[in-house]
mmCIF file of C-alpha atoms in Angstrom:
data_model
loop_
_atom_site.group_PDB
_atom_site.id
_atom_site.type_symbol
_atom_site.label_atom_id
_atom_site.label_comp_id
_atom_site.label_asym_id
_atom_site.label_seq_id
_atom_site.Cartn_x
_atom_site.Cartn_y
_atom_site.Cartn_z
ATOM 1 C CA UNK A 1 56.465 -203.699 142.214
ATOM 2 C CA UNK A 2 58.698 -204.748 145.849
ATOM 3 C CA UNK A 3 58.179 -208.158 147.900
ATOM 4 C CA UNK A 4 56.072 -206.560 150.658
ATOM 5 C CA UNK A 5 53.855 -205.197 147.796
ATOM 6 C CA UNK A 6 53.414 -208.307 146.063
ATOM 7 C CA UNK A 7 53.064 -210.415 150.206
ATOM 8 C CA UNK A 8 49.947 -209.013 151.933
ATOM 9 C CA UNK A 9 47.074 -209.970 149.660
ATOM 10 C CA UNK A 10 44.628 -210.024 152.115
ATOM 11 C CA UNK A 11 46.247 -211.313 154.988
ATOM 12 C CA UNK A 12 44.745 -215.353 155.338
ATOM 13 C CA UNK A 13 46.701 -216.635 153.322
ATOM 14 C CA UNK A 14 47.114 -217.425 149.194
ATOM 15 C CA UNK A 15 44.725 -215.020 147.426
ATOM 16 C CA UNK A 16 43.782 -216.690 150.746
ATOM 17 C CA UNK A 17 42.881 -213.085 151.261
ATOM 18 C CA UNK A 18 46.140 -212.148 151.271
ATOM 19 C CA UNK A 19 49.546 -213.183 151.578
ATOM 20 C CA UNK A 20 50.869 -212.588 148.866
ATOM 21 C CA UNK A 21 49.400 -215.834 146.754
ATOM 22 C CA UNK A 22 46.337 -215.856 146.175
ATOM 23 C CA UNK A 23 47.736 -217.440 143.937
ATOM 24 C CA UNK A 24 45.600 -222.094 128.430
ATOM 25 C CA UNK A 25 47.100 -221.874 127.657
ATOM 26 C CA UNK A 26 48.727 -223.013 123.893
ATOM 27 C CA UNK A 27 47.367 -222.187 121.341
ATOM 28 C CA UNK A 28 48.541 -220.544 117.754
ATOM 29 C CA UNK A 29 50.105 -217.360 117.431
ATOM 30 C CA UNK A 30 50.545 -216.865 113.950
ATOM 31 C CA UNK A 31 48.404 -214.736 111.515
ATOM 32 C CA UNK A 32 47.322 -217.050 108.736
ATOM 33 C CA UNK A 33 46.649 -220.170 110.515
ATOM 34 C CA UNK A 34 44.072 -222.880 108.920
ATOM 35 C CA UNK A 35 42.576 -222.611 106.048
ATOM 36 C CA UNK A 36 43.283 -218.657 105.933
ATOM 37 C CA UNK A 37 46.063 -218.789 103.320
ATOM 38 C CA UNK A 38 45.409 -216.808 99.938
ATOM 39 C CA UNK A 39 46.343 -219.834 98.383
ATOM 40 C CA UNK A 40 43.726 -221.822 99.594
ATOM 41 C CA UNK A 41 40.531 -219.694 99.807
ATOM 42 C CA UNK A 42 41.499 -219.291 96.516
ATOM 43 C CA UNK A 43 41.690 -223.287 95.614
ATOM 44 C CA UNK A 44 37.773 -223.687 97.794
ATOM 45 C CA UNK A 45 36.601 -220.563 95.059
ATOM 46 C CA UNK A 46 37.610 -222.163 92.024
ATOM 47 C CA UNK A 47 35.829 -224.912 90.610
ATOM 48 C CA UNK A 48 37.312 -228.255 90.544
ATOM 49 C CA UNK A 49 38.867 -229.857 87.177
ATOM 50 C CA UNK A 50 37.696 -233.546 87.865
ATOM 51 C CA UNK A 51 34.179 -232.371 89.337
ATOM 52 C CA UNK A 52 31.608 -233.824 86.849
ATOM 53 C CA UNK A 53 30.381 -231.888 83.632
ATOM 54 C CA UNK A 54 26.994 -230.088 84.528
ATOM 55 C CA UNK A 55 23.818 -232.815 83.883
ATOM 56 C CA UNK A 56 22.519 -231.601 80.284
ATOM 57 C CA UNK A 57 18.954 -232.074 81.960
ATOM 58 C CA UNK A 58 18.915 -229.561 84.150
ATOM 59 C CA UNK A 59 16.588 -227.283 84.146
ATOM 60 C CA UNK A 60 17.177 -224.186 81.979
ATOM 61 C CA UNK A 61 17.076 -221.279 83.864
ATOM 62 C CA UNK A 62 13.764 -218.749 84.473
ATOM 63 C CA UNK A 63 14.507 -215.699 81.345
ATOM 64 C CA UNK A 64 12.242 -214.447 83.447
ATOM 65 C CA UNK A 65 14.680 -214.788 86.584
ATOM 66 C CA UNK A 66 16.134 -210.707 87.229
ATOM 67 C CA UNK A 67 19.467 -210.341 85.529
ATOM 68 C CA UNK A 68 21.942 -209.503 88.640
ATOM 69 C CA UNK A 69 22.311 -206.109 89.499
ATOM 70 C CA UNK A 70 25.723 -204.569 87.172
ATOM 71 C CA UNK A 71 26.605 -202.631 89.112
ATOM 72 C CA UNK A 72 27.825 -204.763 92.603
ATOM 73 C CA UNK A 73 30.399 -204.580 93.962
ATOM 74 C CA UNK A 74 33.099 -207.136 93.156
ATOM 75 C CA UNK A 75 34.757 -208.501 96.378
ATOM 76 C CA UNK A 76 38.310 -206.542 96.767
ATOM 77 C CA UNK A 77 40.769 -210.220 96.450
ATOM 78 C CA UNK A 78 42.731 -208.329 99.046
ATOM 79 C CA UNK A 79 40.124 -208.669 101.494
ATOM 80 C CA UNK A 80 41.080 -212.291 101.516
ATOM 81 C CA UNK A 81 44.832 -211.528 102.915
ATOM 82 C CA UNK A 82 44.999 -211.555 106.397
ATOM 83 C CA UNK A 83 46.149 -207.898 107.513
ATOM 84 C CA UNK A 84 49.770 -208.383 108.703
ATOM 85 C CA UNK A 85 49.386 -204.657 110.789
ATOM 86 C CA UNK A 86 46.478 -206.241 112.386
ATOM 87 C CA UNK A 87 47.344 -206.827 116.261
ATOM 88 C CA UNK A 88 48.904 -209.899 117.514
ATOM 89 C CA UNK A 89 46.428 -212.177 120.246
ATOM 90 C CA UNK A 90 48.090 -211.735 122.938
ATOM 91 C CA UNK A 91 49.908 -213.517 125.072
ATOM 92 C CA UNK A 92 49.102 -213.711 128.715
ATOM 93 C CA UNK A 93 51.881 -215.243 131.087
ATOM 94 C CA UNK A 94 49.389 -217.432 133.950
ATOM 95 C CA UNK A 95 51.550 -217.170 136.751
ATOM 96 C CA UNK A 96 50.996 -219.364 140.086
ATOM 97 C CA UNK A 97 53.072 -222.390 142.193
ATOM 98 C CA UNK A 98 52.069 -222.876 145.690
ATOM 99 C CA UNK A 99 52.692 -220.831 148.760
ATOM 100 C CA UNK A 100 55.553 -218.597 149.140
ATOM 101 C CA UNK A 101 57.311 -221.113 146.992
ATOM 102 C CA UNK A 102 58.670 -218.315 144.690
ATOM 103 C CA UNK A 103 56.040 -216.519 142.576
ATOM 104 C CA UNK A 104 56.923 -212.675 144.407
ATOM 105 C CA UNK A 105 61.040 -213.164 143.102
ATOM 106 C CA UNK A 106 59.310 -214.371 139.875
ATOM 107 C CA UNK A 107 57.124 -211.648 138.822
ATOM 108 C CA UNK A 108 58.960 -208.765 140.257
ATOM 109 C CA UNK A 109 61.782 -210.348 137.918
ATOM 110 C CA UNK A 110 59.427 -209.084 134.805
ATOM 111 C CA UNK A 111 58.303 -206.435 135.875
ATOM 112 C CA UNK A 112 61.216 -204.857 136.457
ATOM 113 C CA UNK A 113 63.530 -206.377 133.737
ATOM 114 C CA UNK A 114 61.226 -206.875 130.976
ATOM 115 C CA UNK A 115 58.925 -204.148 131.768
ATOM 116 C CA UNK A 116 56.194 -206.317 131.500
ATOM 117 C CA UNK A 117 52.322 -205.567 133.306
ATOM 118 C CA UNK A 118 51.695 -207.583 135.686
ATOM 119 C CA UNK A 119 47.799 -208.163 136.490
ATOM 120 C CA UNK A 120 48.002 -209.771 140.450
ATOM 121 C CA UNK A 121 44.816 -211.269 141.781
ATOM 122 C CA UNK A 122 45.863 -209.972 145.397
ATOM 123 C CA UNK A 123 45.733 -207.080 144.364
ATOM 124 C CA UNK A 124 42.645 -207.646 142.543
ATOM 125 C CA UNK A 125 41.002 -209.708 146.099
ATOM 126 C CA UNK A 126 42.368 -206.778 148.549
ATOM 127 C CA UNK A 127 40.221 -203.756 145.864
ATOM 128 C CA UNK A 128 36.915 -206.316 146.171
ATOM 129 C CA UNK A 129 36.644 -206.610 150.457
ATOM 130 C CA UNK A 130 38.084 -202.543 150.851
ATOM 131 C CA UNK A 131 36.300 -200.402 152.975
ATOM 132 C CA UNK A 132 32.568 -199.981 152.462
ATOM 133 C CA UNK A 133 32.583 -202.698 149.036
ATOM 134 C CA UNK A 134 29.215 -204.831 148.638
ATOM 135 C CA UNK A 135 31.544 -208.045 149.525
ATOM 136 C CA UNK A 136 33.122 -206.760 152.892
ATOM 137 C CA UNK A 137 29.005 -205.908 154.489
ATOM 138 C CA UNK A 138 27.977 -209.406 152.845
ATOM 139 C CA UNK A 139 30.946 -210.802 155.390
ATOM 140 C CA UNK A 140 30.429 -207.856 157.696
ATOM 141 C CA UNK A 141 27.051 -209.840 157.798
ATOM 142 C CA UNK A 142 27.885 -213.041 158.420
ATOM 143 C CA UNK A 143 30.447 -213.293 160.951
ATOM 144 C CA UNK A 144 29.302 -210.065 162.408
ATOM 145 C CA UNK A 145 31.424 -206.861 163.443
ATOM 146 C CA UNK A 146 34.600 -209.160 164.840
ATOM 147 C CA UNK A 147 35.406 -209.744 161.204
ATOM 148 C CA UNK A 148 35.998 -205.819 160.920
ATOM 149 C CA UNK A 149 39.054 -203.911 162.657
ATOM 150 C CA UNK A 150 37.756 -200.482 164.599
ATOM 151 C CA UNK A 151 38.436 -198.877 161.214
ATOM 152 C CA UNK A 152 35.528 -201.280 159.298
ATOM 153 C CA UNK A 153 37.911 -202.803 157.448
ATOM 154 C CA UNK A 154 38.480 -206.438 156.979
ATOM 155 C CA UNK A 155 40.506 -208.541 159.726
ATOM 156 C CA UNK A 156 41.791 -210.141 157.121
ATOM 157 C CA UNK A 157 43.867 -212.255 160.504
ATOM 158 C CA UNK A 158 40.274 -213.496 161.883
ATOM 159 C CA UNK A 159 39.581 -214.042 158.602
ATOM 160 C CA UNK A 160 42.464 -216.303 157.928
ATOM 161 C CA UNK A 161 41.273 -218.019 161.516
ATOM 162 C CA UNK A 162 38.016 -218.947 160.085
ATOM 163 C CA UNK A 163 38.721 -220.413 156.417
ATOM 164 C CA UNK A 164 41.711 -222.151 156.928
ATOM 165 C CA UNK A 165 39.582 -224.344 159.790
ATOM 166 C CA UNK A 166 36.287 -224.522 158.418
ATOM 167 C CA UNK A 167 36.282 -225.700 154.266
ATOM 168 C CA UNK A 168 32.740 -224.925 153.794
ATOM 169 C CA UNK A 169 33.576 -221.283 155.051
ATOM 170 C CA UNK A 170 36.603 -221.329 152.909
ATOM 171 C CA UNK A 171 34.331 -222.228 149.656
ATOM 172 C CA UNK A 172 31.864 -219.311 151.021
ATOM 173 C CA UNK A 173 34.292 -216.994 150.578
ATOM 174 C CA UNK A 174 36.448 -218.215 147.924
ATOM 175 C CA UNK A 175 32.261 -218.296 145.277
ATOM 176 C CA UNK A 176 31.645 -214.657 146.835
ATOM 177 C CA UNK A 177 35.810 -213.145 145.769
ATOM 178 C CA UNK A 178 35.926 -215.040 142.077
ATOM 179 C CA UNK A 179 34.051 -213.776 140.044
ATOM 180 C CA UNK A 180 34.918 -209.936 141.237
ATOM 181 C CA UNK A 181 38.457 -210.800 141.078
ATOM 182 C CA UNK A 182 37.712 -212.515 137.713
ATOM 183 C CA UNK A 183 36.109 -209.888 136.513
ATOM 184 C CA UNK A 184 39.105 -207.308 137.184
ATOM 185 C CA UNK A 185 41.168 -209.491 135.458
ATOM 186 C CA UNK A 186 38.916 -209.608 132.151
ATOM 187 C CA UNK A 187 38.539 -206.230 132.608
ATOM 188 C CA UNK A 188 42.527 -205.363 132.792
ATOM 189 C CA UNK A 189 42.998 -207.841 129.678
ATOM 190 C CA UNK A 190 40.959 -205.766 127.158
ATOM 191 C CA UNK A 191 42.293 -202.787 128.266
ATOM 192 C CA UNK A 192 45.867 -203.399 128.697
ATOM 193 C CA UNK A 193 47.217 -202.668 124.586
ATOM 194 C CA UNK A 194 50.511 -204.948 125.455
ATOM 195 C CA UNK A 195 51.275 -207.867 123.555
ATOM 196 C CA UNK A 196 52.027 -209.866 126.528
ATOM 197 C CA UNK A 197 50.930 -209.701 130.205
ATOM 198 C CA UNK A 198 51.989 -211.993 133.110
ATOM 199 C CA UNK A 199 48.894 -212.397 135.332
ATOM 200 C CA UNK A 200 49.636 -214.207 138.620
ATOM 201 C CA UNK A 201 46.596 -216.025 139.955
ATOM 202 C CA UNK A 202 48.436 -218.057 142.612
ATOM 203 C CA UNK A 203 43.838 -219.868 143.038
ATOM 204 C CA UNK A 204 45.087 -220.262 138.818
ATOM 205 C CA UNK A 205 43.594 -224.123 138.806
ATOM 206 C CA UNK A 206 41.562 -223.679 142.568
ATOM 207 C CA UNK A 207 39.594 -220.238 141.225
ATOM 208 C CA UNK A 208 39.075 -222.258 137.434
ATOM 209 C CA UNK A 209 40.811 -218.990 136.170
ATOM 210 C CA UNK A 210 42.998 -221.054 133.891
ATOM 211 C CA UNK A 211 40.815 -219.724 130.163
ATOM 212 C CA UNK A 212 41.894 -216.194 130.825
ATOM 213 C CA UNK A 213 45.453 -217.013 130.323
ATOM 214 C CA UNK A 214 47.045 -218.806 127.707
ATOM 215 C CA UNK A 215 49.893 -220.508 129.185
ATOM 216 C CA UNK A 216 50.144 -221.438 132.630
ATOM 217 C CA UNK A 217 53.671 -220.675 134.631
ATOM 218 C CA UNK A 218 54.494 -223.012 137.818
ATOM 219 C CA UNK A 219 57.016 -222.025 140.287
ATOM 220 C CA UNK A 220 57.811 -224.448 142.751
ATOM 221 C CA UNK A 221 60.613 -225.717 145.507
ATOM 222 C CA UNK A 222 60.800 -228.585 148.044
ATOM 223 C CA UNK A 223 57.903 -229.079 150.164
ATOM 224 C CA UNK A 224 60.242 -228.376 152.779
ATOM 225 C CA UNK A 225 62.208 -225.079 151.425
ATOM 226 C CA UNK A 226 57.856 -224.593 150.899
ATOM 227 C CA UNK A 227 57.588 -224.955 155.042
ATOM 228 C CA UNK A 228 59.728 -222.913 156.143
ATOM 229 C CA UNK A 229 59.769 -220.024 153.863
ATOM 230 C CA UNK A 230 55.738 -219.664 154.685
ATOM 231 C CA UNK A 231 56.949 -219.922 158.374
ATOM 232 C CA UNK A 232 59.232 -217.276 158.412
ATOM 233 C CA UNK A 233 57.229 -214.742 155.786
ATOM 234 C CA UNK A 234 54.265 -215.210 158.171
ATOM 235 C CA UNK A 235 55.082 -215.791 161.893
ATOM 236 C CA UNK A 236 53.357 -218.898 161.540
ATOM 237 C CA UNK A 237 53.530 -222.281 163.296
ATOM 238 C CA UNK A 238 54.675 -225.676 161.693
ATOM 239 C CA UNK A 239 50.754 -226.381 161.758
ATOM 240 C CA UNK A 240 49.025 -223.480 160.761
ATOM 241 C CA UNK A 241 51.985 -223.328 158.128
ATOM 242 C CA UNK A 242 50.761 -227.086 156.890
ATOM 243 C CA UNK A 243 47.273 -225.723 156.858
ATOM 244 C CA UNK A 244 47.940 -222.675 154.347
ATOM 245 C CA UNK A 245 49.785 -225.314 152.019
ATOM 246 C CA UNK A 246 47.168 -227.890 152.262
ATOM 247 C CA UNK A 247 44.681 -225.665 151.681
ATOM 248 C CA UNK A 248 45.527 -225.384 147.793
ATOM 249 C CA UNK A 249 46.096 -228.231 144.792
ATOM 250 C CA UNK A 250 49.468 -230.326 145.627
ATOM 251 C CA UNK A 251 52.362 -228.735 143.613
ATOM 252 C CA UNK A 252 52.610 -232.217 141.630
ATOM 253 C CA UNK A 253 48.939 -231.337 140.510
ATOM 254 C CA UNK A 254 49.676 -227.981 139.400
ATOM 255 C CA UNK A 255 52.760 -229.026 137.755
ATOM 256 C CA UNK A 256 50.716 -231.391 135.202
ATOM 257 C CA UNK A 257 49.193 -228.761 133.589
ATOM 258 C CA UNK A 258 51.949 -226.508 133.648
ATOM 259 C CA UNK A 259 53.746 -225.448 129.948
ATOM 260 C CA UNK A 260 56.492 -224.123 132.081
ATOM 261 C CA UNK A 261 57.462 -224.856 134.681
ATOM 262 C CA UNK A 262 60.331 -223.304 137.383
ATOM 263 C CA UNK A 263 62.706 -224.689 139.389
ATOM 264 C CA UNK A 264 63.252 -222.502 142.625
ATOM 265 C CA UNK A 265 64.668 -225.277 144.861
ATOM 266 C CA UNK A 266 68.596 -223.870 144.319
ATOM 267 C CA UNK A 267 69.850 -220.193 144.173
ATOM 268 C CA UNK A 268 68.073 -217.015 142.642
ATOM 269 C CA UNK A 269 70.043 -216.296 139.320
ATOM 270 C CA UNK A 270 69.406 -219.973 138.887
ATOM 271 C CA UNK A 271 65.457 -219.136 138.698
ATOM 272 C CA UNK A 272 65.525 -216.044 136.804
ATOM 273 C CA UNK A 273 68.002 -218.021 133.989
ATOM 274 C CA UNK A 274 64.617 -220.265 133.362
ATOM 275 C CA UNK A 275 62.387 -217.308 134.240
ATOM 276 C CA UNK A 276 64.830 -215.993 130.513
ATOM 277 C CA UNK A 277 64.972 -219.257 129.019
ATOM 278 C CA UNK A 278 60.775 -219.621 129.391
ATOM 279 C CA UNK A 279 60.300 -215.747 127.907
ATOM 280 C CA UNK A 280 61.853 -216.589 124.995
ATOM 281 C CA UNK A 281 59.403 -216.712 121.880
ATOM 282 C CA UNK A 282 58.746 -220.660 120.223
ATOM 283 C CA UNK A 283 57.454 -221.581 117.357
ATOM 284 C CA UNK A 284 54.148 -221.384 118.919
ATOM 285 C CA UNK A 285 54.135 -217.894 119.328
#
């Protein structure tokens, strides 16, 4: 999907209702981890030769007790062995980072070169406030007709001016939209047959959606690079751009919880080579 497609979220900034930045996992991906091997199960089921002999004083079983039914099915020993044909757990990459750090470039590469399905929070957020939706109705009721364009759709620029200057209003919008976006992710994940998915969630931490992914990839660059890219991309002045950056967790806080950190402070080629390395299966999967 193209940059334009990914960079036009709800239009206010990073899932921010949308300028393309709405924006655990680890887990054992093998079958048969823990005590699920046949040997372990048999060890648990067989008597221990070191166990004490039965107490001779134990009461004799009542001869009137019912005799076990010889027709009862005998457990199939093959049922104890994990089926190698069973589907492996999904590997769900949570792609995030700061606004304008380069998530779109990574997303496009994963989609076009590796043909991986992309689940995009910006798209889900736009759908949540689409024309005629209950959420758009609630927004219009709170802010009045001024928040709508002549065709009745959301005036994203106007909403952005409100929520980037009022934290309480931003919280209200987030609480309204995040649950809907979360539900859309859950539905898409459940319906996908792919064993690797890429969930692009710029506000992965802020929206509390880290439980929806199995590993976290952070795209980062220098603060000045981020600021200049945002100014150029969204046609903002420096103060406006900084306000959008400040509305999110700092990149340092995000990196502290990352499984993979992609450094986008150099060239595109350098960035994509890091993606190739990160995507290779490891002993965890």
